[in-house]
Coordinates of C-alpha atoms and ligand atoms in Angstrom, one line a residue:
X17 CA 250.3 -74.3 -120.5
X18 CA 248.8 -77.6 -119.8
X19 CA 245.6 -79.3 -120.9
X20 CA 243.0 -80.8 -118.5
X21 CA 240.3 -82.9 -119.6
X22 CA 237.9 -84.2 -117.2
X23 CA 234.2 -85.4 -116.2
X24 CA 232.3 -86.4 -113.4
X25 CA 234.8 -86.4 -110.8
X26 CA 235.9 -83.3 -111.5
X27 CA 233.0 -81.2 -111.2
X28 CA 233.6 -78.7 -108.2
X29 CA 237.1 -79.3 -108.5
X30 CA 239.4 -76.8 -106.2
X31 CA 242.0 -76.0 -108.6
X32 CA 239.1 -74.4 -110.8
X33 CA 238.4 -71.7 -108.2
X34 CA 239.8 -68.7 -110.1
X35 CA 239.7 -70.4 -112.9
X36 CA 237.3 -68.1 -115.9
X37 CA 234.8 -69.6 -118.1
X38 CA 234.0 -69.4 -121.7
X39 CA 233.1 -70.9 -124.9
X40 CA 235.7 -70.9 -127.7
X41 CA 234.7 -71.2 -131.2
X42 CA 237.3 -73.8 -133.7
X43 CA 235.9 -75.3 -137.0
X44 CA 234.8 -78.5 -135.3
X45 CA 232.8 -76.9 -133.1
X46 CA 232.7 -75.1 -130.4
X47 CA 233.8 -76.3 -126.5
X48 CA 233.5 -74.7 -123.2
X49 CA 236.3 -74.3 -121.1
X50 CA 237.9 -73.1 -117.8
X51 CA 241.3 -71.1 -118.6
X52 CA 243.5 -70.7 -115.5
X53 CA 246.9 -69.0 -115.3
X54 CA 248.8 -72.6 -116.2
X55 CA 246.0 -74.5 -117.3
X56 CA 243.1 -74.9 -119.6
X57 CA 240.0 -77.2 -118.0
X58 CA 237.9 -78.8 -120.5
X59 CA 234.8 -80.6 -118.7
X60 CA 234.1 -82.8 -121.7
X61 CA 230.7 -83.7 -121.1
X62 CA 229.9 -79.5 -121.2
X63 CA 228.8 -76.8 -119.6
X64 CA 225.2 -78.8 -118.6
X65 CA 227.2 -81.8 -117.7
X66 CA 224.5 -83.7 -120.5
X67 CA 226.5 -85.1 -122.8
X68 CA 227.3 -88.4 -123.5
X69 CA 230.5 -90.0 -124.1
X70 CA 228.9 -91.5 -127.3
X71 CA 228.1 -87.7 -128.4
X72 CA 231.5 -85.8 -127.1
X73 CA 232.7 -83.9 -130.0
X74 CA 236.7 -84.8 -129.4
X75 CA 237.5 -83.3 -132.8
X76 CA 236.6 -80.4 -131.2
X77 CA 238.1 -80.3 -127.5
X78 CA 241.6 -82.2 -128.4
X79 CA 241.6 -78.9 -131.2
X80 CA 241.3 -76.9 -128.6
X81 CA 243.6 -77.4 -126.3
X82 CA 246.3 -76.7 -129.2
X83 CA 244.9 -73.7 -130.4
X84 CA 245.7 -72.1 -127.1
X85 CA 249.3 -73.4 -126.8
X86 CA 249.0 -76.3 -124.8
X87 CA 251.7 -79.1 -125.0
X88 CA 250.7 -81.9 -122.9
X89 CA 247.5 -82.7 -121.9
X90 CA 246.4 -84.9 -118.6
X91 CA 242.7 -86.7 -119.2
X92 CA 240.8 -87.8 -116.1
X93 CA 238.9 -90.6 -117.0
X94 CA 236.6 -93.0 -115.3
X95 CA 236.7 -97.0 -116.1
X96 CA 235.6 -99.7 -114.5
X97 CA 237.6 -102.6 -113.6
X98 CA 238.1 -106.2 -115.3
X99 CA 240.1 -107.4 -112.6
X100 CA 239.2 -109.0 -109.2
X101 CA 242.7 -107.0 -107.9
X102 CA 241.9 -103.4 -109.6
X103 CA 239.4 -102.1 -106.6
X104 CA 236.8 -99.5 -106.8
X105 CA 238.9 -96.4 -106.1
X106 CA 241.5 -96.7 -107.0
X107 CA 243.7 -94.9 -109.6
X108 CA 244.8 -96.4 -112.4
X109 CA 247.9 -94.5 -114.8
X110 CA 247.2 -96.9 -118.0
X111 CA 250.3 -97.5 -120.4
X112 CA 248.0 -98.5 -123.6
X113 CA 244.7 -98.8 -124.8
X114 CA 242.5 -100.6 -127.2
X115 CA 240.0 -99.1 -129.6
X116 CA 240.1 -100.8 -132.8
X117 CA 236.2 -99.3 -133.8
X118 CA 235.3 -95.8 -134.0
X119 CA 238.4 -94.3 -134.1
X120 CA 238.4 -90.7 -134.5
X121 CA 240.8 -88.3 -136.8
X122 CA 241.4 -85.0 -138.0
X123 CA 242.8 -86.7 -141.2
X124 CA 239.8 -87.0 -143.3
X125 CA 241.0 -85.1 -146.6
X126 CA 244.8 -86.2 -146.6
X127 CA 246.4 -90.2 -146.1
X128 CA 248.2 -89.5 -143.0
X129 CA 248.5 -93.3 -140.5
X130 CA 249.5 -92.4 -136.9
X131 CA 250.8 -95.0 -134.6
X132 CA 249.4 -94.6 -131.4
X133 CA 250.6 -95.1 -128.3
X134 CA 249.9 -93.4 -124.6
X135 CA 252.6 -90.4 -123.6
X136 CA 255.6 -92.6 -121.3
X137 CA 257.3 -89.3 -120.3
X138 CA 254.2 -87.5 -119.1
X139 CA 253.1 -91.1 -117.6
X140 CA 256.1 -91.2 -115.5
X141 CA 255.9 -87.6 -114.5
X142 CA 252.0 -88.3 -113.3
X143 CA 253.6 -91.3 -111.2
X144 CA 256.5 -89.7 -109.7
X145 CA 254.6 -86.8 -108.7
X146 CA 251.5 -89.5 -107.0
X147 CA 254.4 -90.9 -105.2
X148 CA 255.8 -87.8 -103.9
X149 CA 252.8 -87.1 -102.7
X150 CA 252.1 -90.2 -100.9
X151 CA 249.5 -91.1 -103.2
X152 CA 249.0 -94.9 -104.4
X153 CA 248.6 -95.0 -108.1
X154 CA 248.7 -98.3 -110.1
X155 CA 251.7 -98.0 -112.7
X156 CA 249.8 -99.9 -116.0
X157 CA 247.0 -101.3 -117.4
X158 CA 245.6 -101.8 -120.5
X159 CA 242.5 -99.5 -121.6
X160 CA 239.7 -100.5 -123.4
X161 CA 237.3 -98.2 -125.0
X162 CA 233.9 -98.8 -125.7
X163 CA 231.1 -96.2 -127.5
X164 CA 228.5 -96.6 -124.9
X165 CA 227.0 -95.2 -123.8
X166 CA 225.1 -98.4 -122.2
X167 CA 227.4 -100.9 -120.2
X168 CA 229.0 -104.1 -121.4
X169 CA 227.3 -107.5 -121.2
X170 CA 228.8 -110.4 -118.8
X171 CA 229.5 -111.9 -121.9
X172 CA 231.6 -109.1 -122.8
X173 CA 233.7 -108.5 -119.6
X174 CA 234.5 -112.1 -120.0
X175 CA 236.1 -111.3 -123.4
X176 CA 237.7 -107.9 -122.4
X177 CA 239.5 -109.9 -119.5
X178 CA 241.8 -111.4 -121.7
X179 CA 243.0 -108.9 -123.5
X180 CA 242.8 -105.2 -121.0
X181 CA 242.5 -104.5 -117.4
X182 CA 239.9 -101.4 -117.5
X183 CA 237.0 -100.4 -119.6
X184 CA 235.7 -97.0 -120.6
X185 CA 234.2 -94.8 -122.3
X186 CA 236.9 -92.0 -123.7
X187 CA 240.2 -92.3 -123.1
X188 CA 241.7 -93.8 -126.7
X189 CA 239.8 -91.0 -128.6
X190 CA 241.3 -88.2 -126.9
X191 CA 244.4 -90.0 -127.1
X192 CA 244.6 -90.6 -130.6
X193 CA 243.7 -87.3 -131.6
X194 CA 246.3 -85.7 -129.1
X195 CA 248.8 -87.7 -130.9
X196 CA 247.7 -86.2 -134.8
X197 CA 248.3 -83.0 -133.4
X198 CA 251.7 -83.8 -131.9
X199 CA 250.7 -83.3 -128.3
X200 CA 251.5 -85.8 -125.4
X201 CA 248.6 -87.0 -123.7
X202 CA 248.3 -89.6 -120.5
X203 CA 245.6 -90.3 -118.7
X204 CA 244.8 -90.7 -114.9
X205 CA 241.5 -93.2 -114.3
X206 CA 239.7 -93.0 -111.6
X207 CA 238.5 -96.8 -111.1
X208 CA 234.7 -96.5 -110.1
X209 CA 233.4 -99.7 -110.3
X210 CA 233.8 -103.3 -111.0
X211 CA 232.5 -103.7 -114.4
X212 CA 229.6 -106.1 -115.1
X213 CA 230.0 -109.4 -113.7
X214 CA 232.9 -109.4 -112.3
X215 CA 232.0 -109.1 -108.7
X216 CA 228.6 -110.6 -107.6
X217 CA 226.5 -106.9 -107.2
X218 CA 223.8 -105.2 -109.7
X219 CA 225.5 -102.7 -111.3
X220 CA 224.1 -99.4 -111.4
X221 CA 225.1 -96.3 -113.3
X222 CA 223.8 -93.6 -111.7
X223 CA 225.3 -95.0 -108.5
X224 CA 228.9 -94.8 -109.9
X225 CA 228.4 -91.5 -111.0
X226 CA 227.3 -90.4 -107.6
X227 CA 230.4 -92.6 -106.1
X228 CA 232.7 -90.8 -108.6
X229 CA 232.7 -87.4 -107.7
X230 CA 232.6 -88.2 -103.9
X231 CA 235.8 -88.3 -101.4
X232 CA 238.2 -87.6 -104.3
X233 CA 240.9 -85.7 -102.4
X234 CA 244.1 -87.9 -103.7
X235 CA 243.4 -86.7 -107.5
X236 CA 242.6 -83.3 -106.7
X237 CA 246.1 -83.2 -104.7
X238 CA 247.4 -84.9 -107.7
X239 CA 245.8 -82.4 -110.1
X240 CA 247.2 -79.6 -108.4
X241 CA 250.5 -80.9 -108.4
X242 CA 250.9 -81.5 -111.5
X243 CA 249.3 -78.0 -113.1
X244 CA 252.8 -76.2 -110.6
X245 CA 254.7 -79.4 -112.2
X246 CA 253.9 -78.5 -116.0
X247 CA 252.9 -75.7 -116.1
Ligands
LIG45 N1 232.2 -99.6 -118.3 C1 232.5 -98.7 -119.2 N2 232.8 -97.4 -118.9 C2 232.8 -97.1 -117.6 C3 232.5 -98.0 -116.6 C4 232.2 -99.4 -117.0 O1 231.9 -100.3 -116.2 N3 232.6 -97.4 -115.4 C5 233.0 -96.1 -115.7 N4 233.1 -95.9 -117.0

């Protein structure tokens, strides 16, 4: 069994079809959730697609996913791109991430330190497969995770530039907590935009959202591949 976790370019995704739906209950709340015959879907901004990455319960989802036996999980996140070279659409398979502020845990009761780090095995697996498949993936990238949920400054992209290659909104949460419950986790990000500044255009979120979820036949091809890969 594998773990999905996705958002807005996800919704209306083919390899739900015949997928069920339902709410499961855990002690840090409870999450809804599309369980296929290999898979378990978790559209992390909910059932009402309302809520926001500052307000996702991760605790929550990441518990999920190992109460019903999965071992790896595969997020879907969306960033936007530092870098001049990293272009809108793309898809990005990032090898590390940076989060050194609200950083979530299930360790709240007992001294336990982690050391992160992103999945390499399920990494290379996500790239092999994209290239089996004809599909261009970039293989790195640094990660950067902000709270949100408003966008960063000029001022900021000008600092993240030096130090990661993508910026959003998810990722090293559901990463860190994947990792305190011993499960792999990787991530797949769908590039979406240049972030602030970085190209000469007013950026606009509702845009990228609407951008996100359009034309996105290369990660559902890559989806489905990987759900007969691991399952
Ligand atoms: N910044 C932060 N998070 C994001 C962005 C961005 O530009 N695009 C998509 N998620």
């Amino acid at each position: 069994m594998m773990g999905i976790i996705g958002g807005t370019s996800l919704l209306n995704a083919e390899f739900l079809w015949g997928a069920s739906d339902r709410i499961v209950n855990t002690k840090f709340g409870s999450v809804y959730l599309f369980e296929g015959k290999d898979f378990i879907f978790i559209p992390r901004h909910g059932k009402n697609r309302n809520i926001p990455p500052h307000r996702i319960n991760h605790r929550a989802n990441i518990f999920t996913f190992q109460k019903l036996g999965c071992e790896n999980v595969i997020g879907v996140n969306s960033v936007g791109s530092l870098k001049k070279n990293i272009k809108p659409r793309s898809i990005l398979i990032p090898n590390d991430y940076i989060n050194p502020w609200n950083i979530p845990t299930y360790y709240d009761t007992k001294i336990v330190h982690i050391t992160p780090s992103l999945d390499e095995s399920l990494r290379k697996i996500i790239i092999s497969t994209a290239r089996k498949l004809g599909i261009e993936v970039i293989d790195g990238g640094i990660y950067l995770q902000t709270t949100g949920p408003r966008l960063e400054t000029k001022a900021e992209v000008k600092f993240f530039q030096k130090i990661a290659d993508v910026v959003g909104m998810t990722m090293a949460s559901e990463a860190t907590l994947a990792r305190e419950l011993d499960m792999g986790y990787a991530s797949i990000c769908t590039v979406d935009n240049y972030c602030h500044g970085v190209i000469d255009e007013i950026l606009d979120f509702e845009k990228i959202i609407e951008d996100a979820s359009k034309d996105r036949d290369d990660l559902m091809r890559l989806i489905n591949a990987l759900i007969k890969e691991l399952k």
